[in-house]
mmCIF file of C-alpha atoms and ligand atoms in Angstrom:
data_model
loop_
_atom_site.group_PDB
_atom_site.id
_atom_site.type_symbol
_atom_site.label_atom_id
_atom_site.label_comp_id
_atom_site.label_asym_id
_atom_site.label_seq_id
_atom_site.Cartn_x
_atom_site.Cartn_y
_atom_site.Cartn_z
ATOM 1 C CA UNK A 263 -5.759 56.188 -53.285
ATOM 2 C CA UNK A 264 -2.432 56.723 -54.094
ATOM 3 C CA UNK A 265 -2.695 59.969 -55.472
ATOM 4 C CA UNK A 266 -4.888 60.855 -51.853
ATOM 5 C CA UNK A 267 -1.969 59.428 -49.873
ATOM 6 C CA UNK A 268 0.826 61.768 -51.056
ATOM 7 C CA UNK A 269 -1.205 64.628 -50.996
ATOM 8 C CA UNK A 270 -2.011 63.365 -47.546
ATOM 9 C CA UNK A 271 1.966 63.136 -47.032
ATOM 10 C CA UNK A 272 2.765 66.867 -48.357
ATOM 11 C CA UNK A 273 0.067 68.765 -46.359
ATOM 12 C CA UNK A 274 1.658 66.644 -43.804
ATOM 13 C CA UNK A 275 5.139 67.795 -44.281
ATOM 14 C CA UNK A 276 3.817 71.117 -44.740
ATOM 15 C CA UNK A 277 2.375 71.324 -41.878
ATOM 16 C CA UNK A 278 5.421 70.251 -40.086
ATOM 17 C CA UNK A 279 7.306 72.767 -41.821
ATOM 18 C CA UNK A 280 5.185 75.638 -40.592
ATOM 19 C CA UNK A 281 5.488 74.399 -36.952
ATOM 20 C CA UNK A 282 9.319 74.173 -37.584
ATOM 21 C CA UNK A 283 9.261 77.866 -39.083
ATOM 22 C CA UNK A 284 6.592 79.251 -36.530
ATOM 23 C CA UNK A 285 9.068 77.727 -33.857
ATOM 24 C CA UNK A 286 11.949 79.157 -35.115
ATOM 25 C CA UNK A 287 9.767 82.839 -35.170
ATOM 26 C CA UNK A 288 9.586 82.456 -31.239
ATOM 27 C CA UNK A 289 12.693 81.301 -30.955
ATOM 28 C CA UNK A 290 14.310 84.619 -32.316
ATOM 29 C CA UNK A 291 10.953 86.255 -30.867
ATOM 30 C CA UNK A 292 12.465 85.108 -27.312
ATOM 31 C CA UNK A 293 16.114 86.328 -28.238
ATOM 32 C CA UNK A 294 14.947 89.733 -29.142
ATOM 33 C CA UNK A 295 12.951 89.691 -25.717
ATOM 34 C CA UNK A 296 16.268 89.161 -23.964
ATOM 35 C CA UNK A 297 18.211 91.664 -25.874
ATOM 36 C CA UNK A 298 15.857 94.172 -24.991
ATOM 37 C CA UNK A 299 15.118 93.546 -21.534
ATOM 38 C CA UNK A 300 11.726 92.586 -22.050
ATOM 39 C CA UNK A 301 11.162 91.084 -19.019
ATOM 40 C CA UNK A 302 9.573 91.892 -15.917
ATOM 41 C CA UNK A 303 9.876 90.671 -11.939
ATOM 42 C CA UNK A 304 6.366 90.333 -9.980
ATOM 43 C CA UNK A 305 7.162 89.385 -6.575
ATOM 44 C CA UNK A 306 4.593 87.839 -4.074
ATOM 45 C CA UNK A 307 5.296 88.212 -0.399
ATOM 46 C CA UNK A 308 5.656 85.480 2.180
ATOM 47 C CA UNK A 309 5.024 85.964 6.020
ATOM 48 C CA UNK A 310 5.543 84.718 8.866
ATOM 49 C CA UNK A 311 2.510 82.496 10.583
ATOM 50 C CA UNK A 312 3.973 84.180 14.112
ATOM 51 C CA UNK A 313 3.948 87.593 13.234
ATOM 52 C CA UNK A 314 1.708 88.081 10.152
ATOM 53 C CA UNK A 315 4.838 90.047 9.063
ATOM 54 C CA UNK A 316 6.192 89.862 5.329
ATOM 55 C CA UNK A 317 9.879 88.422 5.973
ATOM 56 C CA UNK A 318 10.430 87.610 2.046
ATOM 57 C CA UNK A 319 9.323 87.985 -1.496
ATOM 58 C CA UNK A 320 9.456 85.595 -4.394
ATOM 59 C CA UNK A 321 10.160 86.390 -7.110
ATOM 60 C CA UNK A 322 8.038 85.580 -10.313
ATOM 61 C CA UNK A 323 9.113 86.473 -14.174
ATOM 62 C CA UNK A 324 6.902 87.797 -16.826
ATOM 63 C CA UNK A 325 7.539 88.457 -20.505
ATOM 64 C CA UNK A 326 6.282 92.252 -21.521
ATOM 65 C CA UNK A 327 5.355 90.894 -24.881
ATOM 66 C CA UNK A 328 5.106 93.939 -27.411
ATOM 67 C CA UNK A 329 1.741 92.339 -29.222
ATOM 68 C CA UNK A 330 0.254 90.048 -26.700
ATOM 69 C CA UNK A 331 0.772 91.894 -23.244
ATOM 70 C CA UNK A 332 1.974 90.496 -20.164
ATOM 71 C CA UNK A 333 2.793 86.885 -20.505
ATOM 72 C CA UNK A 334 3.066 84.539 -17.539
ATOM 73 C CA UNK A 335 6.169 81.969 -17.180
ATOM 74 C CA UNK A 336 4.360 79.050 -18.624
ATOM 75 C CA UNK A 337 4.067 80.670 -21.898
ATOM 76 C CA UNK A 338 7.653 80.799 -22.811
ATOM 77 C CA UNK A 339 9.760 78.950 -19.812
ATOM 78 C CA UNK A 340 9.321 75.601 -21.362
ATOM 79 C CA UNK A 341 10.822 76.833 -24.814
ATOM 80 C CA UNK A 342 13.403 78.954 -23.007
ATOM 81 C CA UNK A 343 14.623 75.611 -21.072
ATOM 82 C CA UNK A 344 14.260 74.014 -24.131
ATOM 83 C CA UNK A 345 16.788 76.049 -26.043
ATOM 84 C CA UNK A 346 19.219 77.187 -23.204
ATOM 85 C CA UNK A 347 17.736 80.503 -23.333
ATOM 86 C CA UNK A 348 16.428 80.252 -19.869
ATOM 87 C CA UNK A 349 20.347 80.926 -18.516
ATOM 88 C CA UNK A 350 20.582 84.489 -19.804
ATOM 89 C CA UNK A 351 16.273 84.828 -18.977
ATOM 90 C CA UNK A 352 17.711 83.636 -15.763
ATOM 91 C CA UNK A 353 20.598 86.455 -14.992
ATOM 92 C CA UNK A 354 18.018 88.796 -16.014
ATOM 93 C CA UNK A 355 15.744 87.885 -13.469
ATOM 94 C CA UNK A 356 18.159 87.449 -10.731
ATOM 95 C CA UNK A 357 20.234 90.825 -11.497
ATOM 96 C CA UNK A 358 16.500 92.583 -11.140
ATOM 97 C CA UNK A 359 15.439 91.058 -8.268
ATOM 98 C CA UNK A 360 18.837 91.686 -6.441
ATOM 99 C CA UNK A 361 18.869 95.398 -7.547
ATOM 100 C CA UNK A 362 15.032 95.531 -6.295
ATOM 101 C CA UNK A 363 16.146 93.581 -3.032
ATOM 102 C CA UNK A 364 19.177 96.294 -2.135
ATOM 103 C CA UNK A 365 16.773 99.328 -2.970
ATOM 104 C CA UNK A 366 14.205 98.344 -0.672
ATOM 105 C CA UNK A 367 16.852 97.915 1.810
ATOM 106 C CA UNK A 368 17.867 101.467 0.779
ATOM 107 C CA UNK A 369 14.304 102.396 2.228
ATOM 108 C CA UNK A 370 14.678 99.871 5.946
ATOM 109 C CA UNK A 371 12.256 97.338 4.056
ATOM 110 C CA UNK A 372 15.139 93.995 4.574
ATOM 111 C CA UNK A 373 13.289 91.258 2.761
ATOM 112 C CA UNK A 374 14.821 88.232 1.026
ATOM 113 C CA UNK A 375 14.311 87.616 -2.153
ATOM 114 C CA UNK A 376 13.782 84.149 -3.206
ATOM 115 C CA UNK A 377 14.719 83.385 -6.838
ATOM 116 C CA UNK A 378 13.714 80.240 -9.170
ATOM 117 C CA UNK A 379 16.400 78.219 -10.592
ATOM 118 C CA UNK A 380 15.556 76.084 -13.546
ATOM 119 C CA UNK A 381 17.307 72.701 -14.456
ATOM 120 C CA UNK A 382 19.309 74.450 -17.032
ATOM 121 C CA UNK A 383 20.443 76.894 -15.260
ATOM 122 C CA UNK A 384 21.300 75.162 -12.761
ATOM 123 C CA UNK A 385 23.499 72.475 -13.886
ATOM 124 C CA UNK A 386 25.448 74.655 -16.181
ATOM 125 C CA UNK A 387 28.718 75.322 -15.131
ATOM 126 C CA UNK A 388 29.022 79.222 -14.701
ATOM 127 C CA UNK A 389 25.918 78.854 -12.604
ATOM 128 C CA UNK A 390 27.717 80.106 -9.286
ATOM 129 C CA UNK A 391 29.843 82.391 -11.045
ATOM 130 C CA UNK A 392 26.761 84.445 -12.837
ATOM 131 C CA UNK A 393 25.290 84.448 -9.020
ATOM 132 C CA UNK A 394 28.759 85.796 -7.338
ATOM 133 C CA UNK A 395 28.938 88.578 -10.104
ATOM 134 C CA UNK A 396 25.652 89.127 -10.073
ATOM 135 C CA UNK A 397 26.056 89.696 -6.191
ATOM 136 C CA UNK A 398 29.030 91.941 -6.791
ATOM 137 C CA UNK A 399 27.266 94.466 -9.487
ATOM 138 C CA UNK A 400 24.452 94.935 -7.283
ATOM 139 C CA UNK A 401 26.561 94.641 -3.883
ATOM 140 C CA UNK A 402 23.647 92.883 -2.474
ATOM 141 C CA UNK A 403 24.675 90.352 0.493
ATOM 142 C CA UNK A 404 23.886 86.896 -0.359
ATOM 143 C CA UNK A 405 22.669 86.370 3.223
ATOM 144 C CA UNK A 406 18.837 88.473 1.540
ATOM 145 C CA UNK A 407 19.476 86.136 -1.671
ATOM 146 C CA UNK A 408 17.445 82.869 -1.570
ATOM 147 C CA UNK A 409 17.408 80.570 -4.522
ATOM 148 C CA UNK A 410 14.945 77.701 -5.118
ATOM 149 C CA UNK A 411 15.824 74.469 -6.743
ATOM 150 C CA UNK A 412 12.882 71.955 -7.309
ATOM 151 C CA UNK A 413 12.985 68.957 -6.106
ATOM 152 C CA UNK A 414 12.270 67.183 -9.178
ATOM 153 C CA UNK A 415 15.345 68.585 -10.895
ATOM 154 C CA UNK A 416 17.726 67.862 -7.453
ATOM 155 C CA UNK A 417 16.407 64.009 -7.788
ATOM 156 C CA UNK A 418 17.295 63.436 -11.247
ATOM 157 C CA UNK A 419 20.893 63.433 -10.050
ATOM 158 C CA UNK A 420 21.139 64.260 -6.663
ATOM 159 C CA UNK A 421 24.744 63.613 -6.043
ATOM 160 C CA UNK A 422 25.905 66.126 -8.297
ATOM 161 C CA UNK A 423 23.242 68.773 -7.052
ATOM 162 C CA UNK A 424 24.130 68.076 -3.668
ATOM 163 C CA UNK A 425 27.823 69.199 -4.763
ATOM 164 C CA UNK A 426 26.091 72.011 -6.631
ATOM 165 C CA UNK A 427 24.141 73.297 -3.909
ATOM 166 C CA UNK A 428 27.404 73.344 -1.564
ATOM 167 C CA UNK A 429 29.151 75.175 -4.073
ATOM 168 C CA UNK A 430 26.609 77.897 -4.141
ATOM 169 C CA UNK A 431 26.313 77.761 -0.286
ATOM 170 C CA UNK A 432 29.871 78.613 0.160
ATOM 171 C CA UNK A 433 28.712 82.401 -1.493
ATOM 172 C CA UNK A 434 26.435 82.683 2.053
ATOM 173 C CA UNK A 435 22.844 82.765 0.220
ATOM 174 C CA UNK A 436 20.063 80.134 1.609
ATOM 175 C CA UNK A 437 18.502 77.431 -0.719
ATOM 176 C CA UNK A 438 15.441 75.957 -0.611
ATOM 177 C CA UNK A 439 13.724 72.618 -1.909
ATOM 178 C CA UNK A 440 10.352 73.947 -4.432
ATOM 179 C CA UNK A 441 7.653 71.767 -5.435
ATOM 180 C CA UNK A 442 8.619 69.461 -2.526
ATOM 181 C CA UNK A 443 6.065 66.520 -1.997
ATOM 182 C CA UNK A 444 6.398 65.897 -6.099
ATOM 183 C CA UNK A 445 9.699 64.503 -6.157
ATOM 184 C CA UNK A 446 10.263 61.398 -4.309
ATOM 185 C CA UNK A 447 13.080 62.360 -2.010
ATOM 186 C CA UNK A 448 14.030 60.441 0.819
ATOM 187 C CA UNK A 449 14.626 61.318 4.171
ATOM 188 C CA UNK A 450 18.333 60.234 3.775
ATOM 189 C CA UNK A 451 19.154 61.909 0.965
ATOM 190 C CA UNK A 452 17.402 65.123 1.912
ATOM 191 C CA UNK A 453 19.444 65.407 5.473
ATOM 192 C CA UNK A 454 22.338 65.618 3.054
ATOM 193 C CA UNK A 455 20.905 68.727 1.498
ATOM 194 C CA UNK A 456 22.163 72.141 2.890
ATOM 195 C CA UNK A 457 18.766 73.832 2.713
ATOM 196 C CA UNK A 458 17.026 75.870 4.546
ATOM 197 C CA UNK A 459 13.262 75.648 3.375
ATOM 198 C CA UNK A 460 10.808 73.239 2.243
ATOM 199 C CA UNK A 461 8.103 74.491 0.181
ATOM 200 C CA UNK A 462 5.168 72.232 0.010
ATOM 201 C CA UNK A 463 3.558 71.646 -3.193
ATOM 202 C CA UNK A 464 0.811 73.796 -4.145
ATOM 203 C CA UNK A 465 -1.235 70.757 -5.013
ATOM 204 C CA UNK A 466 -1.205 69.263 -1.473
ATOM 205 C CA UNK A 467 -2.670 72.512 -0.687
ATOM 206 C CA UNK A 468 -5.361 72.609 -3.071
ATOM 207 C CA UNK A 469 -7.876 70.600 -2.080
ATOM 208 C CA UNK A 470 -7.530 71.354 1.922
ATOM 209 C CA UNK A 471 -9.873 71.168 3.834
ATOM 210 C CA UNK A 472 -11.536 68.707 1.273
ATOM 211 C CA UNK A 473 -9.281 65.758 0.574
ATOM 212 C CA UNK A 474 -7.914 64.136 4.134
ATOM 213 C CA UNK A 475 -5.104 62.527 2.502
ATOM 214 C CA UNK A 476 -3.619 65.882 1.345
ATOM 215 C CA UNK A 477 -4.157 67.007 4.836
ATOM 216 C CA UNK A 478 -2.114 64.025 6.269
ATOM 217 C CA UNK A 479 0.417 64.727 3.915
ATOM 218 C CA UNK A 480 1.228 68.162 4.284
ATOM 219 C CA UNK A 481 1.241 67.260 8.363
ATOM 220 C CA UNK A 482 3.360 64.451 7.305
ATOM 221 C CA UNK A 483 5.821 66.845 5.454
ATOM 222 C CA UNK A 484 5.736 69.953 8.015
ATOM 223 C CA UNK A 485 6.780 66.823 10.606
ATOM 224 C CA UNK A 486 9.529 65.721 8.403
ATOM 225 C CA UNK A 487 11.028 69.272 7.855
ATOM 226 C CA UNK A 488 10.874 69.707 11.500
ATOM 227 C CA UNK A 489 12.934 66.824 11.768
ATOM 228 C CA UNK A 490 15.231 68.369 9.667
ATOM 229 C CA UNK A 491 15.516 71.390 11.251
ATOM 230 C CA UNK A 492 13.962 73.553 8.375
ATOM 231 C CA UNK A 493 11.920 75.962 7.522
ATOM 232 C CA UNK A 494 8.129 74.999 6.035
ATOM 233 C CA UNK A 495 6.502 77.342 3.362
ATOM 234 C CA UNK A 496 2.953 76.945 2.254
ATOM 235 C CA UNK A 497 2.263 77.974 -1.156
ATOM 236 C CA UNK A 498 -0.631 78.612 -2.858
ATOM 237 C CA UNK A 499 -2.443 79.403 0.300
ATOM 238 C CA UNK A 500 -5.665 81.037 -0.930
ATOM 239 C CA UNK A 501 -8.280 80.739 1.652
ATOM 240 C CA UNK A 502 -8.625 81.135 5.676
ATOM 241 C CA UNK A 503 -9.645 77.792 6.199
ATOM 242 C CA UNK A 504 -6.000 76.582 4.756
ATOM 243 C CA UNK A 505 -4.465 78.912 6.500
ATOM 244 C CA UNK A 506 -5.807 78.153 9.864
ATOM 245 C CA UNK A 507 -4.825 73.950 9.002
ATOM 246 C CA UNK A 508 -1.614 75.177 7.936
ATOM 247 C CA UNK A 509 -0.884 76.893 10.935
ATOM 248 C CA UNK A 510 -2.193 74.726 13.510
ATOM 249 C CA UNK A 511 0.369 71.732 11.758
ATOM 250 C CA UNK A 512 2.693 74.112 11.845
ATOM 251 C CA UNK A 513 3.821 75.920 8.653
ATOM 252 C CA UNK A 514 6.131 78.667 9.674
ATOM 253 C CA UNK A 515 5.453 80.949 6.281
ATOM 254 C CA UNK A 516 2.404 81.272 4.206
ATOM 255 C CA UNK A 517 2.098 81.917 0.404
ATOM 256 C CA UNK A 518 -0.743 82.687 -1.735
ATOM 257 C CA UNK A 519 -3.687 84.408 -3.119
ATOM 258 C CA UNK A 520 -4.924 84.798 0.630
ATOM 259 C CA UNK A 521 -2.503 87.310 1.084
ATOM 260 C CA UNK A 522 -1.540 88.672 -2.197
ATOM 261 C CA UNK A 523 -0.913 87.673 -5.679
ATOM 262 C CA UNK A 524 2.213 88.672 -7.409
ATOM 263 C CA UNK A 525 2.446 92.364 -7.643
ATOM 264 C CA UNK A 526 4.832 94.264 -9.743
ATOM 265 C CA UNK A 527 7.566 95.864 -6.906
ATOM 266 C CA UNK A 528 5.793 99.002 -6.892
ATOM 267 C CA UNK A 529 2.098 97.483 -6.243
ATOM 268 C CA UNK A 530 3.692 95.894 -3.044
ATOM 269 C CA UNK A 531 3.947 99.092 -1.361
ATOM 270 C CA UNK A 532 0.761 99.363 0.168
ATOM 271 C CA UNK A 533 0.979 96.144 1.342
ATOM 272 C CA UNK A 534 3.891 96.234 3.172
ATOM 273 C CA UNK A 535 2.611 99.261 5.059
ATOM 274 C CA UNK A 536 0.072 96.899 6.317
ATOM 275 C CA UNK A 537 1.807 93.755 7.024
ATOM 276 C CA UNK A 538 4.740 95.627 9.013
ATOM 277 C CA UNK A 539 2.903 97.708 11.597
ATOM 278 C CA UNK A 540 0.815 95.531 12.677
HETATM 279 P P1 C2E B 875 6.459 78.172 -8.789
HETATM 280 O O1 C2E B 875 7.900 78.452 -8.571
HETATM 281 O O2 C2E B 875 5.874 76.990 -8.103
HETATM 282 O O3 C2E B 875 5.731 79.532 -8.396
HETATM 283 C C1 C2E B 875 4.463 79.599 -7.785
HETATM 284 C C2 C2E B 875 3.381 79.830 -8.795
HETATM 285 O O4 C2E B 875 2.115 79.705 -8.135
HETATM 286 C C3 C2E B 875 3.379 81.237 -9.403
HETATM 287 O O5 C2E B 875 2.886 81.143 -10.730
HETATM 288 C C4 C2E B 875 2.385 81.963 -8.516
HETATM 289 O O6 C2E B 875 1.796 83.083 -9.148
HETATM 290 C C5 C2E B 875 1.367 80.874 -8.306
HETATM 291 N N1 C2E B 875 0.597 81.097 -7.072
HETATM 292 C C6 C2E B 875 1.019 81.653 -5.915
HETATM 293 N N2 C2E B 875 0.057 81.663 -4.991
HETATM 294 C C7 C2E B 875 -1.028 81.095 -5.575
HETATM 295 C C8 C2E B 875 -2.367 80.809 -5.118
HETATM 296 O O7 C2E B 875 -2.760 81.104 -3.983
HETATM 297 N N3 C2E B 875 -3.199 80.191 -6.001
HETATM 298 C C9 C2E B 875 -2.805 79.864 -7.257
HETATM 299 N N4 C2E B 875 -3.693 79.266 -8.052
HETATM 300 N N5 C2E B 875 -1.561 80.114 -7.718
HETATM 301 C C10 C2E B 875 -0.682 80.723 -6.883
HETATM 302 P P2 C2E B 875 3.625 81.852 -11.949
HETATM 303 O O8 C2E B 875 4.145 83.192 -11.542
HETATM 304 O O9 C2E B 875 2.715 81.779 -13.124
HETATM 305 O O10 C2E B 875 4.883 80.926 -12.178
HETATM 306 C C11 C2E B 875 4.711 79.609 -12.614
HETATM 307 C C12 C2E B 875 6.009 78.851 -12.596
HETATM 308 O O11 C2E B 875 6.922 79.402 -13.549
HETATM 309 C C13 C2E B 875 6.735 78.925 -11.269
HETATM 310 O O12 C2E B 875 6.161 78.004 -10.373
HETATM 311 C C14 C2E B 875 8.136 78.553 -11.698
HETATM 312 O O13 C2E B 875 8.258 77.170 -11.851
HETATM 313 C C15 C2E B 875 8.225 79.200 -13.068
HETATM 314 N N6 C2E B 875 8.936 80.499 -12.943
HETATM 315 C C16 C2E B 875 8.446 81.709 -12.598
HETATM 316 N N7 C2E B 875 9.419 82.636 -12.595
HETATM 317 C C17 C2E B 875 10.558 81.993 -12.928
HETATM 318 C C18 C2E B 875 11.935 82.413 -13.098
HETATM 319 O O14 C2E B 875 12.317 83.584 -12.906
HETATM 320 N N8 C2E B 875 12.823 81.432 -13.463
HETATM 321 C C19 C2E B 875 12.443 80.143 -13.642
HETATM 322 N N9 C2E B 875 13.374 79.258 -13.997
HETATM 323 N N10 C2E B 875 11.179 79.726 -13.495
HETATM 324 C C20 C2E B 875 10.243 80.639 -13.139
HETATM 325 CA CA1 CA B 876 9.164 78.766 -6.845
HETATM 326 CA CA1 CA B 877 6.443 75.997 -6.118
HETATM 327 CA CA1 CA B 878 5.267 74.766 -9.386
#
C-alpha cells in the first residue's frame, strides 16, 4: 500500500510538473505571438435602431496562431490577464483598431471604434498614457475612440475606477459600462460614472422572447439608462423577434449575429455599402 501510495504521489507530481512546463510553453508561446504581431482585429458593427445605419464598430481580438488557426479571445485572454501580458496584447489591439478607425475615415466611412479594456489593463498605471500616445501615432481624435470597461471590474473598486475613468475622459474619448446587468451596480454609484453607454448583457438577451423575467429586466435597465441620460446597446442580438422587443423598450443600438458577426475590416465592406444607403 505504501509502495502504491508514492507511486501514486510521483505520477502525481509528475503530472503537475508537465502542466507547470506545458504552461510555461504557452506562456513564451503568447510572448512570441506579441513580438510578432500575431494578432488580429475583427470588428462587428453596431447601428442605430432609428436609422438602421452602422454608427460604430467593436472591436474583437483574435490570435493568428501559426499551428492551430484563428483563435478566439477566450482561448488565451484568461492566461494573458493572468500574466500581465494582456497590457502589451492590449496596445496592440488598440494601436490597430485606431489606425483601422482613421483609414476608414480616410475613405468618409466616420465610425467609432469601441475597444475592450481588461482589469489589468486598466488599473495599471500607464493605462492613459499608452491611450494618449497611442492617439498621437495614429493622430486619430479620441472623440471616434470608445473604450469599454466591464462592470464587474469597475465594482471591484469603484472609487478608484471612477477616478480612472475621469482621467481617461479628460483625453475626449467616450466610455462605456460592458457586461452591464452582471455586476451589481447601483443607481448611485453609476450616476457618478462619466459614461456614455450601457451595454446590456448578452445573457439578458438570450433567452428573449422566452424567459419574461429577462424581458423585464432588460426594460428595467433600458429605463434606468434613460434615467441616466445614456446610451443603451443590445448585444448579442441574433434574431428579429429580439430585435423588434429591443426596440419597442427602447434600445438605441443593436449588436449581434442578426446583423453581422465579427468580420475581419476588409469583410465589412460590403456591409457598410448596405447599411449606409439605405
Ligand atoms: P464581449 O466584450 O462581451 O464581446 C462580445 C462577444 O459576443 C464577442 O465574442 C462577440 O463575437 C460575441 N457576440 C456578438 N454578437 C453575438 C451574437 O449575436 N450571438 C453570440 N452568441 N455571440 C455574439 P468574442 O469575440 O469571442 O469575445 C469574447 C470576449 O473576449 C469579449 O466579450 C471580451 O470580453 C474579450 N475580448 C475580445 N477582444 C478583446 C480585447 O481586445 N481585449 C480584451 N481585454 N478583451 C477582449
Ligand atoms: Ca465588449
Ligand atoms: Ca459584452
Ligand atoms: Ca462578455
Amino acid at each position: 500500500v505504501k509502495e502504491r501510495g508514492r507511486n501514486g504521489m510521483q505520477m502525481f507530481r509528475s503530472e503537475m510538473a508537465d502542466e507547470a512546463r506545458d504552461k510555461l510553453g504557452r506562456i513564451e508561446e503568447l510572448r512570441r505571438a506579441i513580438e510578432l504581431e500575431e494578432f488580429v482585429v475583427y470588428y462587428q458593427p453596431q447601428t442605430s435602431v432609428a436609422t438602421g445605419r452602422i454608427t460604430s464598430v467593436e472591436a474583437l481580438v483574435r490570435w493568428q496562431h501559426p499551428y492551430h488557426g484563428l483563435l478566439a479571445p477566450d482561448r488565451f485572454i484568461p492566461l494573458a490577464e493572468e500574466t500581465g501580458l494582456i497590457v502589451a496584447i492590449g496596445e496592440i489591439v488598440l494601436r490597430k483598431a485606431c489606425r483601422q478607425a482613421m483609414e476608414w475615415q480616410r475613405r468618409g466611412l466616420p465610425l467609432r471604434v469601441a475597444v475592450n479594456v481588461s482589469a489589468r489593463q486598466f488599473l495599471e498605471a500607464t493605462l492613459v498614457d499608452q491611450v494618449a500616445s497611442v492617439l498621437a501615432d495614429t493622430g486619430l481624435s479620441a472623440e471616434w475612440l470608445e473604450l469599454e470597461i466591464t462592470e464587474s471590474l469597475i465594482m471591484q473598486d469603484a472609487k478608484r475606477a471612477v477616478e480612472r475613468m475621469h482621467e481617461l475622459k479628460v483625453l475626449g474619448m467616450s466610455l462605456s459600462i460592458d457586461d452591464f446587468g452582471t455586476g451589481y451596480s447601483s443607481l448611485s454609484t453609476l450616476k457618478n460614472f462619466p459614461i456614455s453607454r450601457l451595454k446590456i448583457d448578452r445573457s439578458f438577451i438570450r433567452e428573449i422572447p422566452h424567459d419574461t423575467s429577462d424581458m423585464a429586466i432588460t426594460s428595467a435597465i433600458v429605463s434606468l439608462g434613460r434615467i441616466l441620460g445614456l446610451e443603451i446597446v443590445a448585444e448579442g442580438v441574433e434574431t428579429n423577434e429580439q430585435a423588434e422587443f429591443l426596440a419597442q423598450s427602447g434600445c438605441d443600438i443593436f449588436q449581434g449575429y442578426l446583423i453581422s458577426r465579427p468580420l475581419h475590416a476588409a469583410g465589412l465592406d460590403a456591409l457598410f455599402a448596405a447599411h449606409s444607403s439605405s
